[in-house]
Structures are given as structure tokens and as C-alpha cells.
Amino acid sequence: MYRRFLAIILLIGCSSCMSGIAGIAAEATAGDDDSRSGAFTSHGLGGGFWYMSEEGQPATNEEFRGSIGLDYKVGGTFADQFSFHFNFCVSFNDFDEISHGYEWLFRDNDWRLLKLTLGFPLIFLMPFAGSYTVTGPGFTYYFSADRPSGYIDFGFGFSGFLRPSDREYLVGVGFMAGGGFDFTDMFGLGLRLLWTPAKLMSFWKETSNHVVSLMMMMNFNL
């Protein structure tokens, strides 16, 4: 039941994004501006894989699975080829954990006051119970001042991996990197790599885990 509910929520979100692709691409093509300079926001949606391993441990402790990715950037571009921005990148990968979260949310025998108070926001926040995030500043270089153009980007910041049912709360310093192609001033495709080395993923508990996520993203620039 809860997995069906989760699937419905994800499908609604994905269909809402996909339904605007044709209109966005058509509008961008008609009104493309040669200048890239100025403030911008970018929303990314895609999918790929997530991987976590423990150094020096048996292979059975390694985890590899598919993921759904969201990417949000807000910043500014100057000289038409450089941008600085703030990134929020998330990889939803533990769908069993998310399912358990919705099961807890709709169970009526514990934390009733919290659920009544924050019930609606929790419906949208629950997927983060099975997520890997990296949040912080980033930099992008565009190979050409004109579009279409390829680009590369990188960044770093706070990273977190949440798995409440296993009492797994890993935080540390993570890195973002990627590259892709801007077809118009409003639409592009690219790769997003998130990585937290084992030595930097140990702020709250001793661990040798390192985490990697690689996703193909559709980017919508506003």
C-alpha cells in the first residue's frame, strides 16, 4: 500500500515536470537570448545509481541501487561563461526506507500530535528519510558564450545520508561535479556526480563508509 502511495507521489512529481518540457523548450527556442549574464535558478530532475561501501569490509557490506535525483541551483552568471551558485543536490535511493516512513506516518498509535501538526509537510519531506544530499556553493564554466554550449561544474559542501530505521545518520563534507550541454537558455542535459569520501563522512559516528551517486539530469533554467 505504502509503496503504491510513494509511487503515486513520485509519478505526480515527474509527470508535472515532464508535462512542461515541450512548452519550455518551445518558448526557450523562440525567445533565446544570446546573453547568459545575470541571476538564474535551475531545477534538475533525473535518475541513475547510488553506491556505498565500507573500506576493509567484506563485499556483502557494499550497497548499489538505483536512485531518483533532484538538483536545485540559484546564483549568477558573469562574462557569459562563468557562474557561481548555491547547490542543493539530492539522491533518493532507499525506497524501502521511504516506504517505512510512510507506514509510520499513517500509523495512528505513536507521535499523533506531531503527525497532526506537520502531517501535510511530512508527506513531501518523508522521501528525505531515504536520501543522500550534498549542499553548498558551486562554480560552472561554459565552453562558449553562445548557446548551445557545453559546460563543466563542481562544488562542495555539507553532505548527509539518512536511514532512520537503522539509526544511520552519516554527515560530513561532500563534493559535486558534473558536465553537460545547454541546448537553449532554458533547457539542457547533463551528468551529476555526488561523492563523500570515507574520511570526511564521520562527523557523528566512527565509520569508513564512502558514498557516490551518479545521475543523468534534465535541467530547466529559469
PDB file of N, CA and C in Angstrom, residues 7-104:
ATOM      1  N   ALA A   7       4.795   5.595  -5.024  1.00  0.00           N
ATOM      2  CA  ALA A   7       4.898   5.621  -6.487  1.00  0.00           C
ATOM      3  C   ALA A   7       3.996   6.683  -7.075  1.00  0.00           C
ATOM      4  N   ILE A   8       2.776   6.850  -6.503  1.00  0.00           N
ATOM      5  CA  ILE A   8       1.853   7.869  -6.997  1.00  0.00           C
ATOM      6  C   ILE A   8       2.443   9.254  -6.836  1.00  0.00           C
ATOM      7  N   ILE A   9       3.043   9.531  -5.648  1.00  0.00           N
ATOM      8  CA  ILE A   9       3.641  10.842  -5.390  1.00  0.00           C
ATOM      9  C   ILE A   9       4.783  11.115  -6.374  1.00  0.00           C
ATOM     10  N   LEU A  10       5.655  10.122  -6.576  1.00  0.00           N
ATOM     11  CA  LEU A  10       6.777  10.295  -7.495  1.00  0.00           C
ATOM     12  C   LEU A  10       6.288  10.485  -8.928  1.00  0.00           C
ATOM     13  N   LEU A  11       5.252   9.734  -9.303  1.00  0.00           N
ATOM     14  CA  LEU A  11       4.718   9.871 -10.660  1.00  0.00           C
ATOM     15  C   LEU A  11       4.096  11.241 -10.882  1.00  0.00           C
ATOM     16  N   ILE A  12       3.387  11.757  -9.864  1.00  0.00           N
ATOM     17  CA  ILE A  12       2.802  13.085  -9.983  1.00  0.00           C
ATOM     18  C   ILE A  12       3.892  14.132 -10.170  1.00  0.00           C
ATOM     19  N   GLY A  13       4.962  14.024  -9.352  1.00  0.00           N
ATOM     20  CA  GLY A  13       6.057  14.983  -9.463  1.00  0.00           C
ATOM     21  C   GLY A  13       6.751  14.901 -10.808  1.00  0.00           C
ATOM     22  N   CYS A  14       7.029  13.675 -11.262  1.00  0.00           N
ATOM     23  CA  CYS A  14       7.720  13.510 -12.537  1.00  0.00           C
ATOM     24  C   CYS A  14       6.849  13.957 -13.707  1.00  0.00           C
ATOM     25  N   SER A  15       5.536  13.608 -13.660  1.00  0.00           N
ATOM     26  CA  SER A  15       4.662  13.990 -14.759  1.00  0.00           C
ATOM     27  C   SER A  15       4.494  15.493 -14.836  1.00  0.00           C
ATOM     28  N   SER A  16       4.478  16.169 -13.677  1.00  0.00           N
ATOM     29  CA  SER A  16       4.361  17.629 -13.676  1.00  0.00           C
ATOM     30  C   SER A  16       5.562  18.261 -14.360  1.00  0.00           C
ATOM     31  N   CYS A  17       6.766  17.713 -14.067  1.00  0.00           N
ATOM     32  CA  CYS A  17       7.976  18.245 -14.701  1.00  0.00           C
ATOM     33  C   CYS A  17       7.993  17.920 -16.192  1.00  0.00           C
ATOM     34  N   MET A  18       7.637  16.670 -16.520  1.00  0.00           N
ATOM     35  CA  MET A  18       7.698  16.260 -17.914  1.00  0.00           C
ATOM     36  C   MET A  18       6.666  16.987 -18.763  1.00  0.00           C
ATOM     37  N   SER A  19       5.501  17.310 -18.185  1.00  0.00           N
ATOM     38  CA  SER A  19       4.451  17.954 -18.961  1.00  0.00           C
ATOM     39  C   SER A  19       4.860  19.341 -19.442  1.00  0.00           C
ATOM     40  N   GLY A  20       5.830  19.967 -18.737  1.00  0.00           N
ATOM     41  CA  GLY A  20       6.251  21.297 -19.134  1.00  0.00           C
ATOM     42  C   GLY A  20       7.431  21.328 -20.075  1.00  0.00           C
ATOM     43  N   ILE A  21       8.004  20.170 -20.399  1.00  0.00           N
ATOM     44  CA  ILE A  21       9.216  20.157 -21.227  1.00  0.00           C
ATOM     45  C   ILE A  21       8.951  20.746 -22.617  1.00  0.00           C
ATOM     46  N   ALA A  22       7.868  20.283 -23.260  1.00  0.00           N
ATOM     47  CA  ALA A  22       7.599  20.749 -24.616  1.00  0.00           C
ATOM     48  C   ALA A  22       7.386  22.260 -24.648  1.00  0.00           C
ATOM     49  N   GLY A  23       6.574  22.769 -23.713  1.00  0.00           N
ATOM     50  CA  GLY A  23       6.311  24.208 -23.688  1.00  0.00           C
ATOM     51  C   GLY A  23       7.546  25.011 -23.365  1.00  0.00           C
ATOM     52  N   ILE A  24       8.342  24.525 -22.414  1.00  0.00           N
ATOM     53  CA  ILE A  24       9.559  25.231 -22.035  1.00  0.00           C
ATOM     54  C   ILE A  24      10.544  25.278 -23.197  1.00  0.00           C
ATOM     55  N   ALA A  25      10.733  24.143 -23.848  1.00  0.00           N
ATOM     56  CA  ALA A  25      11.681  24.092 -24.963  1.00  0.00           C
ATOM     57  C   ALA A  25      11.228  24.999 -26.108  1.00  0.00           C
ATOM     58  N   ALA A  26       9.922  25.000 -26.400  1.00  0.00           N
ATOM     59  CA  ALA A  26       9.421  25.843 -27.482  1.00  0.00           C
ATOM     60  C   ALA A  26       9.574  27.318 -27.149  1.00  0.00           C
ATOM     61  N   GLU A  27       9.236  27.691 -25.925  1.00  0.00           N
ATOM     62  CA  GLU A  27       9.364  29.089 -25.513  1.00  0.00           C
ATOM     63  C   GLU A  27      10.815  29.529 -25.515  1.00  0.00           C
ATOM     64  N   ALA A  28      11.717  28.639 -25.036  1.00  0.00           N
ATOM     65  CA  ALA A  28      13.138  28.984 -24.983  1.00  0.00           C
ATOM     66  C   ALA A  28      13.708  29.172 -26.378  1.00  0.00           C
ATOM     67  N   THR A  29      13.304  28.312 -27.309  1.00  0.00           N
ATOM     68  CA  THR A  29      13.816  28.417 -28.677  1.00  0.00           C
ATOM     69  C   THR A  29      13.364  29.709 -29.330  1.00  0.00           C
ATOM     70  N   ALA A  30      12.101  30.108 -29.037  1.00  0.00           N
ATOM     71  CA  ALA A  30      11.566  31.311 -29.655  1.00  0.00           C
ATOM     72  C   ALA A  30      12.183  32.574 -29.075  1.00  0.00           C
ATOM     73  N   GLY A  31      12.471  32.557 -27.764  1.00  0.00           N
ATOM     74  CA  GLY A  31      12.934  33.784 -27.133  1.00  0.00           C
ATOM     75  C   GLY A  31      14.339  33.700 -26.590  1.00  0.00           C
ATOM     76  N   ASP A  32      15.192  32.899 -27.197  1.00  0.00           N
ATOM     77  CA  ASP A  32      16.549  32.724 -26.691  1.00  0.00           C
ATOM     78  C   ASP A  32      17.322  34.032 -26.737  1.00  0.00           C
ATOM     79  N   ASP A  33      18.054  34.275 -25.682  1.00  0.00           N
ATOM     80  CA  ASP A  33      18.848  35.493 -25.555  1.00  0.00           C
ATOM     81  C   ASP A  33      20.311  35.115 -25.622  1.00  0.00           C
ATOM     82  N   ASP A  34      21.076  35.835 -26.451  1.00  0.00           N
ATOM     83  CA  ASP A  34      22.489  35.493 -26.589  1.00  0.00           C
ATOM     84  C   ASP A  34      23.253  35.729 -25.296  1.00  0.00           C
ATOM     85  N   SER A  35      22.776  36.595 -24.432  1.00  0.00           N
ATOM     86  CA  SER A  35      23.478  36.907 -23.195  1.00  0.00           C
ATOM     87  C   SER A  35      23.097  35.921 -22.100  1.00  0.00           C
ATOM     88  N   ARG A  36      24.106  35.353 -21.426  1.00  0.00           N
ATOM     89  CA  ARG A  36      23.880  34.438 -20.333  1.00  0.00           C
ATOM     90  C   ARG A  36      24.045  35.137 -18.989  1.00  0.00           C
ATOM     91  N   SER A  37      24.545  36.356 -18.963  1.00  0.00           N
ATOM     92  CA  SER A  37      24.841  37.042 -17.718  1.00  0.00           C
ATOM     93  C   SER A  37      23.566  37.387 -16.960  1.00  0.00           C
ATOM     94  N   GLY A  38      23.680  37.367 -15.622  1.00  0.00           N
ATOM     95  CA  GLY A  38      22.552  37.721 -14.777  1.00  0.00           C
ATOM     96  C   GLY A  38      22.204  36.612 -13.807  1.00  0.00           C
ATOM     97  N   ALA A  39      21.211  36.884 -12.957  1.00  0.00           N
ATOM     98  CA  ALA A  39      20.772  35.921 -11.967  1.00  0.00           C
ATOM     99  C   ALA A  39      19.978  34.792 -12.625  1.00  0.00           C
ATOM    100  N   PHE A  40      20.011  33.620 -12.005  1.00  0.00           N
ATOM    101  CA  PHE A  40      19.267  32.481 -12.550  1.00  0.00           C
ATOM    102  C   PHE A  40      18.934  31.495 -11.438  1.00  0.00           C
ATOM    103  N   THR A  41      17.932  30.667 -11.718  1.00  0.00           N
ATOM    104  CA  THR A  41      17.650  29.485 -10.916  1.00  0.00           C
ATOM    105  C   THR A  41      17.521  28.314 -11.874  1.00  0.00           C
ATOM    106  N   SER A  42      17.936  27.139 -11.414  1.00  0.00           N
ATOM    107  CA  SER A  42      17.899  25.950 -12.257  1.00  0.00           C
ATOM    108  C   SER A  42      17.345  24.783 -11.449  1.00  0.00           C
ATOM    109  N   HIS A  43      16.454  24.022 -12.086  1.00  0.00           N
ATOM    110  CA  HIS A  43      15.864  22.840 -11.466  1.00  0.00           C
ATOM    111  C   HIS A  43      16.231  21.626 -12.303  1.00  0.00           C
ATOM    112  N   GLY A  44      16.711  20.581 -11.652  1.00  0.00           N
ATOM    113  CA  GLY A  44      17.092  19.378 -12.363  1.00  0.00           C
ATOM    114  C   GLY A  44      16.309  18.172 -11.881  1.00  0.00           C
ATOM    115  N   LEU A  45      15.997  17.264 -12.801  1.00  0.00           N
ATOM    116  CA  LEU A  45      15.291  16.023 -12.498  1.00  0.00           C
ATOM    117  C   LEU A  45      15.926  14.915 -13.311  1.00  0.00           C
ATOM    118  N   GLY A  46      16.205  13.774 -12.666  1.00  0.00           N
ATOM    119  CA  GLY A  46      16.815  12.677 -13.406  1.00  0.00           C
ATOM    120  C   GLY A  46      16.910  11.418 -12.582  1.00  0.00           C
ATOM    121  N   GLY A  47      17.778  10.531 -13.019  1.00  0.00           N
ATOM    122  CA  GLY A  47      17.948   9.252 -12.345  1.00  0.00           C
ATOM    123  C   GLY A  47      19.296   8.644 -12.649  1.00  0.00           C
ATOM    124  N   GLY A  48      19.670   7.660 -11.847  1.00  0.00           N
ATOM    125  CA  GLY A  48      20.963   6.999 -12.020  1.00  0.00           C
ATOM    126  C   GLY A  48      21.165   5.954 -10.956  1.00  0.00           C
ATOM    127  N   PHE A  49      22.346   5.965 -10.322  1.00  0.00           N
ATOM    128  CA  PHE A  49      22.620   4.965  -9.297  1.00  0.00           C
ATOM    129  C   PHE A  49      23.258   5.607  -8.079  1.00  0.00           C
ATOM    130  N   TRP A  50      23.208   4.879  -6.982  1.00  0.00           N
ATOM    131  CA  TRP A  50      23.797   5.277  -5.704  1.00  0.00           C
ATOM    132  C   TRP A  50      24.614   4.101  -5.196  1.00  0.00           C
ATOM    133  N   TYR A  51      25.777   4.407  -4.582  1.00  0.00           N
ATOM    134  CA  TYR A  51      26.681   3.341  -4.124  1.00  0.00           C
ATOM    135  C   TYR A  51      27.318   3.738  -2.806  1.00  0.00           C
ATOM    136  N   MET A  52      27.382   2.776  -1.863  1.00  0.00           N
ATOM    137  CA  MET A  52      28.084   2.994  -0.601  1.00  0.00           C
ATOM    138  C   MET A  52      28.866   1.744  -0.252  1.00  0.00           C
ATOM    139  N   SER A  53      30.090   1.905   0.195  1.00  0.00           N
ATOM    140  CA  SER A  53      30.902   0.767   0.597  1.00  0.00           C
ATOM    141  C   SER A  53      31.640   1.097   1.873  1.00  0.00           C
ATOM    142  N   GLU A  54      32.146   0.072   2.533  1.00  0.00           N
ATOM    143  CA  GLU A  54      32.961   0.230   3.722  1.00  0.00           C
ATOM    144  C   GLU A  54      34.359  -0.281   3.433  1.00  0.00           C
ATOM    145  N   GLU A  55      35.339   0.568   3.612  1.00  0.00           N
ATOM    146  CA  GLU A  55      36.718   0.186   3.345  1.00  0.00           C
ATOM    147  C   GLU A  55      37.147  -0.905   4.314  1.00  0.00           C
ATOM    148  N   GLY A  56      37.790  -1.932   3.761  1.00  0.00           N
ATOM    149  CA  GLY A  56      38.302  -3.005   4.603  1.00  0.00           C
ATOM    150  C   GLY A  56      37.253  -3.993   5.054  1.00  0.00           C
ATOM    151  N   GLN A  57      36.012  -3.884   4.528  1.00  0.00           N
ATOM    152  CA  GLN A  57      34.938  -4.778   4.925  1.00  0.00           C
ATOM    153  C   GLN A  57      34.609  -5.731   3.774  1.00  0.00           C
ATOM    154  N   PRO A  58      33.921  -6.844   4.071  1.00  0.00           N
ATOM    155  CA  PRO A  58      33.541  -7.779   3.005  1.00  0.00           C
ATOM    156  C   PRO A  58      32.635  -7.126   1.973  1.00  0.00           C
ATOM    157  N   ALA A  59      32.603  -7.698   0.784  1.00  0.00           N
ATOM    158  CA  ALA A  59      31.799  -7.127  -0.289  1.00  0.00           C
ATOM    159  C   ALA A  59      30.318  -7.111   0.048  1.00  0.00           C
ATOM    160  N   THR A  60      29.885  -7.998   0.978  1.00  0.00           N
ATOM    161  CA  THR A  60      28.475  -8.037   1.342  1.00  0.00           C
ATOM    162  C   THR A  60      28.024  -6.744   2.000  1.00  0.00           C
ATOM    163  N   ASN A  61      28.955  -5.933   2.498  1.00  0.00           N
ATOM    164  CA  ASN A  61      28.597  -4.656   3.108  1.00  0.00           C
ATOM    165  C   ASN A  61      28.466  -3.539   2.082  1.00  0.00           C
ATOM    166  N   GLU A  62      28.730  -3.826   0.827  1.00  0.00           N
ATOM    167  CA  GLU A  62      28.577  -2.826  -0.212  1.00  0.00           C
ATOM    168  C   GLU A  62      27.112  -2.753  -0.644  1.00  0.00           C
ATOM    169  N   GLU A  63      26.681  -1.557  -0.993  1.00  0.00           N
ATOM    170  CA  GLU A  63      25.304  -1.351  -1.447  1.00  0.00           C
ATOM    171  C   GLU A  63      25.328  -0.601  -2.766  1.00  0.00           C
ATOM    172  N   PHE A  64      24.513  -1.072  -3.700  1.00  0.00           N
ATOM    173  CA  PHE A  64      24.432  -0.475  -5.029  1.00  0.00           C
ATOM    174  C   PHE A  64      22.972  -0.546  -5.456  1.00  0.00           C
ATOM    175  N   ARG A  65      22.372   0.598  -5.788  1.00  0.00           N
ATOM    176  CA  ARG A  65      20.985   0.589  -6.214  1.00  0.00           C
ATOM    177  C   ARG A  65      20.674   1.831  -7.042  1.00  0.00           C
ATOM    178  N   GLY A  66      19.514   1.802  -7.697  1.00  0.00           N
ATOM    179  CA  GLY A  66      19.071   2.922  -8.492  1.00  0.00           C
ATOM    180  C   GLY A  66      18.625   4.088  -7.636  1.00  0.00           C
ATOM    181  N   SER A  67      18.577   5.270  -8.235  1.00  0.00           N
ATOM    182  CA  SER A  67      18.186   6.460  -7.484  1.00  0.00           C
ATOM    183  C   SER A  67      17.447   7.438  -8.386  1.00  0.00           C
ATOM    184  N   ILE A  68      16.644   8.282  -7.757  1.00  0.00           N
ATOM    185  CA  ILE A  68      15.984   9.409  -8.419  1.00  0.00           C
ATOM    186  C   ILE A  68      16.631  10.682  -7.897  1.00  0.00           C
ATOM    187  N   GLY A  69      17.026  11.581  -8.792  1.00  0.00           N
ATOM    188  CA  GLY A  69      17.768  12.764  -8.383  1.00  0.00           C
ATOM    189  C   GLY A  69      17.011  14.060  -8.611  1.00  0.00           C
ATOM    190  N   LEU A  70      17.191  14.991  -7.686  1.00  0.00           N
ATOM    191  CA  LEU A  70      16.725  16.361  -7.832  1.00  0.00           C
ATOM    192  C   LEU A  70      17.913  17.286  -7.624  1.00  0.00           C
ATOM    193  N   ASP A  71      17.929  18.388  -8.354  1.00  0.00           N
ATOM    194  CA  ASP A  71      19.054  19.321  -8.304  1.00  0.00           C
ATOM    195  C   ASP A  71      18.496  20.741  -8.364  1.00  0.00           C
ATOM    196  N   TYR A  72      18.924  21.589  -7.442  1.00  0.00           N
ATOM    197  CA  TYR A  72      18.457  22.975  -7.430  1.00  0.00           C
ATOM    198  C   TYR A  72      19.661  23.903  -7.339  1.00  0.00           C
ATOM    199  N   LYS A  73      19.700  24.915  -8.206  1.00  0.00           N
ATOM    200  CA  LYS A  73      20.774  25.902  -8.194  1.00  0.00           C
ATOM    201  C   LYS A  73      20.174  27.303  -8.208  1.00  0.00           C
ATOM    202  N   VAL A  74      20.787  28.208  -7.472  1.00  0.00           N
ATOM    203  CA  VAL A  74      20.431  29.618  -7.555  1.00  0.00           C
ATOM    204  C   VAL A  74      21.726  30.412  -7.498  1.00  0.00           C
ATOM    205  N   GLY A  75      21.902  31.360  -8.418  1.00  0.00           N
ATOM    206  CA  GLY A  75      23.154  32.100  -8.460  1.00  0.00           C
ATOM    207  C   GLY A  75      23.154  33.135  -9.561  1.00  0.00           C
ATOM    208  N   GLY A  76      24.353  33.458 -10.022  1.00  0.00           N
ATOM    209  CA  GLY A  76      24.501  34.471 -11.049  1.00  0.00           C
ATOM    210  C   GLY A  76      25.614  34.128 -12.011  1.00  0.00           C
ATOM    211  N   THR A  77      25.481  34.595 -13.263  1.00  0.00           N
ATOM    212  CA  THR A  77      26.468  34.359 -14.315  1.00  0.00           C
ATOM    213  C   THR A  77      27.083  35.688 -14.740  1.00  0.00           C
ATOM    214  N   PHE A  78      28.391  35.696 -14.973  1.00  0.00           N
ATOM    215  CA  PHE A  78      29.068  36.901 -15.445  1.00  0.00           C
ATOM    216  C   PHE A  78      29.965  36.544 -16.619  1.00  0.00           C
ATOM    217  N   ALA A  79      30.235  37.520 -17.472  1.00  0.00           N
ATOM    218  CA  ALA A  79      31.062  37.350 -18.669  1.00  0.00           C
ATOM    219  C   ALA A  79      30.538  36.234 -19.577  1.00  0.00           C
ATOM    220  N   ASP A  80      29.278  35.848 -19.418  1.00  0.00           N
ATOM    221  CA  ASP A  80      28.589  34.863 -20.256  1.00  0.00           C
ATOM    222  C   ASP A  80      29.168  33.454 -20.185  1.00  0.00           C
ATOM    223  N   GLN A  81      30.260  33.229 -19.441  1.00  0.00           N
ATOM    224  CA  GLN A  81      30.872  31.896 -19.417  1.00  0.00           C
ATOM    225  C   GLN A  81      31.185  31.378 -18.015  1.00  0.00           C
ATOM    226  N   PHE A  82      30.937  32.155 -16.967  1.00  0.00           N
ATOM    227  CA  PHE A  82      31.241  31.727 -15.607  1.00  0.00           C
ATOM    228  C   PHE A  82      30.027  31.981 -14.712  1.00  0.00           C
ATOM    229  N   SER A  83      29.746  31.050 -13.822  1.00  0.00           N
ATOM    230  CA  SER A  83      28.673  31.286 -12.861  1.00  0.00           C
ATOM    231  C   SER A  83      29.071  30.740 -11.497  1.00  0.00           C
ATOM    232  N   PHE A  84      28.650  31.456 -10.470  1.00  0.00           N
ATOM    233  CA  PHE A  84      28.729  30.988  -9.090  1.00  0.00           C
ATOM    234  C   PHE A  84      27.305  30.759  -8.603  1.00  0.00           C
ATOM    235  N   HIS A  85      27.106  29.726  -7.823  1.00  0.00           N
ATOM    236  CA  HIS A  85      25.747  29.401  -7.409  1.00  0.00           C
ATOM    237  C   HIS A  85      25.758  28.578  -6.124  1.00  0.00           C
ATOM    238  N   PHE A  86      24.593  28.495  -5.509  1.00  0.00           N
ATOM    239  CA  PHE A  86      24.357  27.621  -4.372  1.00  0.00           C
ATOM    240  C   PHE A  86      23.622  26.387  -4.869  1.00  0.00           C
ATOM    241  N   ASN A  87      24.118  25.205  -4.494  1.00  0.00           N
ATOM    242  CA  ASN A  87      23.558  23.943  -4.968  1.00  0.00           C
ATOM    243  C   ASN A  87      22.849  23.201  -3.847  1.00  0.00           C
ATOM    244  N   PHE A  88      21.728  22.594  -4.175  1.00  0.00           N
ATOM    245  CA  PHE A  88      21.113  21.585  -3.305  1.00  0.00           C
ATOM    246  C   PHE A  88      20.867  20.361  -4.171  1.00  0.00           C
ATOM    247  N   CYS A  89      21.604  19.291  -3.911  1.00  0.00           N
ATOM    248  CA  CYS A  89      21.528  18.076  -4.719  1.00  0.00           C
ATOM    249  C   CYS A  89      21.097  16.913  -3.834  1.00  0.00           C
ATOM    250  N   VAL A  90      20.149  16.127  -4.311  1.00  0.00           N
ATOM    251  CA  VAL A  90      19.655  15.003  -3.512  1.00  0.00           C
ATOM    252  C   VAL A  90      19.467  13.786  -4.399  1.00  0.00           C
ATOM    253  N   SER A  91      19.822  12.631  -3.845  1.00  0.00           N
ATOM    254  CA  SER A  91      19.627  11.341  -4.498  1.00  0.00           C
ATOM    255  C   SER A  91      18.719  10.502  -3.604  1.00  0.00           C
ATOM    256  N   PHE A  92      17.472  10.270  -4.066  1.00  0.00           N
ATOM    257  CA  PHE A  92      16.547   9.396  -3.339  1.00  0.00           C
ATOM    258  C   PHE A  92      16.832   7.963  -3.769  1.00  0.00           C
ATOM    259  N   ASN A  93      17.303   7.143  -2.853  1.00  0.00           N
ATOM    260  CA  ASN A  93      17.777   5.824  -3.255  1.00  0.00           C
ATOM    261  C   ASN A  93      17.250   4.673  -2.412  1.00  0.00           C
ATOM    262  N   ASP A  94      16.877   4.933  -1.156  1.00  0.00           N
ATOM    263  CA  ASP A  94      16.436   3.844  -0.276  1.00  0.00           C
ATOM    264  C   ASP A  94      14.910   3.827  -0.232  1.00  0.00           C
ATOM    265  N   PHE A  95      14.292   3.167  -1.205  1.00  0.00           N
ATOM    266  CA  PHE A  95      12.840   3.198  -1.318  1.00  0.00           C
ATOM    267  C   PHE A  95      12.156   2.346  -0.249  1.00  0.00           C
ATOM    268  N   ASP A  96      12.852   1.342   0.280  1.00  0.00           N
ATOM    269  CA  ASP A  96      12.308   0.602   1.424  1.00  0.00           C
ATOM    270  C   ASP A  96      12.201   1.513   2.636  1.00  0.00           C
ATOM    271  N   GLU A  97      13.226   2.319   2.861  1.00  0.00           N
ATOM    272  CA  GLU A  97      13.208   3.248   3.984  1.00  0.00           C
ATOM    273  C   GLU A  97      12.086   4.273   3.819  1.00  0.00           C
ATOM    274  N   ILE A  98      11.914   4.785   2.611  1.00  0.00           N
ATOM    275  CA  ILE A  98      10.851   5.752   2.358  1.00  0.00           C
ATOM    276  C   ILE A  98       9.486   5.109   2.597  1.00  0.00           C
ATOM    277  N   SER A  99       9.334   3.855   2.158  1.00  0.00           N
ATOM    278  CA  SER A  99       8.083   3.129   2.383  1.00  0.00           C
ATOM    279  C   SER A  99       7.800   2.959   3.865  1.00  0.00           C
ATOM    280  N   HIS A 100       8.843   2.646   4.654  1.00  0.00           N
ATOM    281  CA  HIS A 100       8.676   2.519   6.107  1.00  0.00           C
ATOM    282  C   HIS A 100       8.271   3.861   6.718  1.00  0.00           C
ATOM    283  N   GLY A 101       8.802   4.947   6.156  1.00  0.00           N
ATOM    284  CA  GLY A 101       8.453   6.266   6.657  1.00  0.00           C
ATOM    285  C   GLY A 101       6.980   6.577   6.470  1.00  0.00           C
ATOM    286  N   TYR A 102       6.447   6.264   5.288  1.00  0.00           N
ATOM    287  CA  TYR A 102       5.021   6.499   5.059  1.00  0.00           C
ATOM    288  C   TYR A 102       4.165   5.561   5.908  1.00  0.00           C
ATOM    289  N   GLU A 103       4.649   4.353   6.134  1.00  0.00           N
ATOM    290  CA  GLU A 103       3.930   3.434   7.009  1.00  0.00           C
ATOM    291  C   GLU A 103       3.817   4.004   8.415  1.00  0.00           C
ATOM    292  N   TRP A 104       4.918   4.576   8.922  1.00  0.00           N
ATOM    293  CA  TRP A 104       4.894   5.219  10.244  1.00  0.00           C
ATOM    294  C   TRP A 104       3.985   6.443  10.241  1.00  0.00           C
TER     295      TRP A 104
END
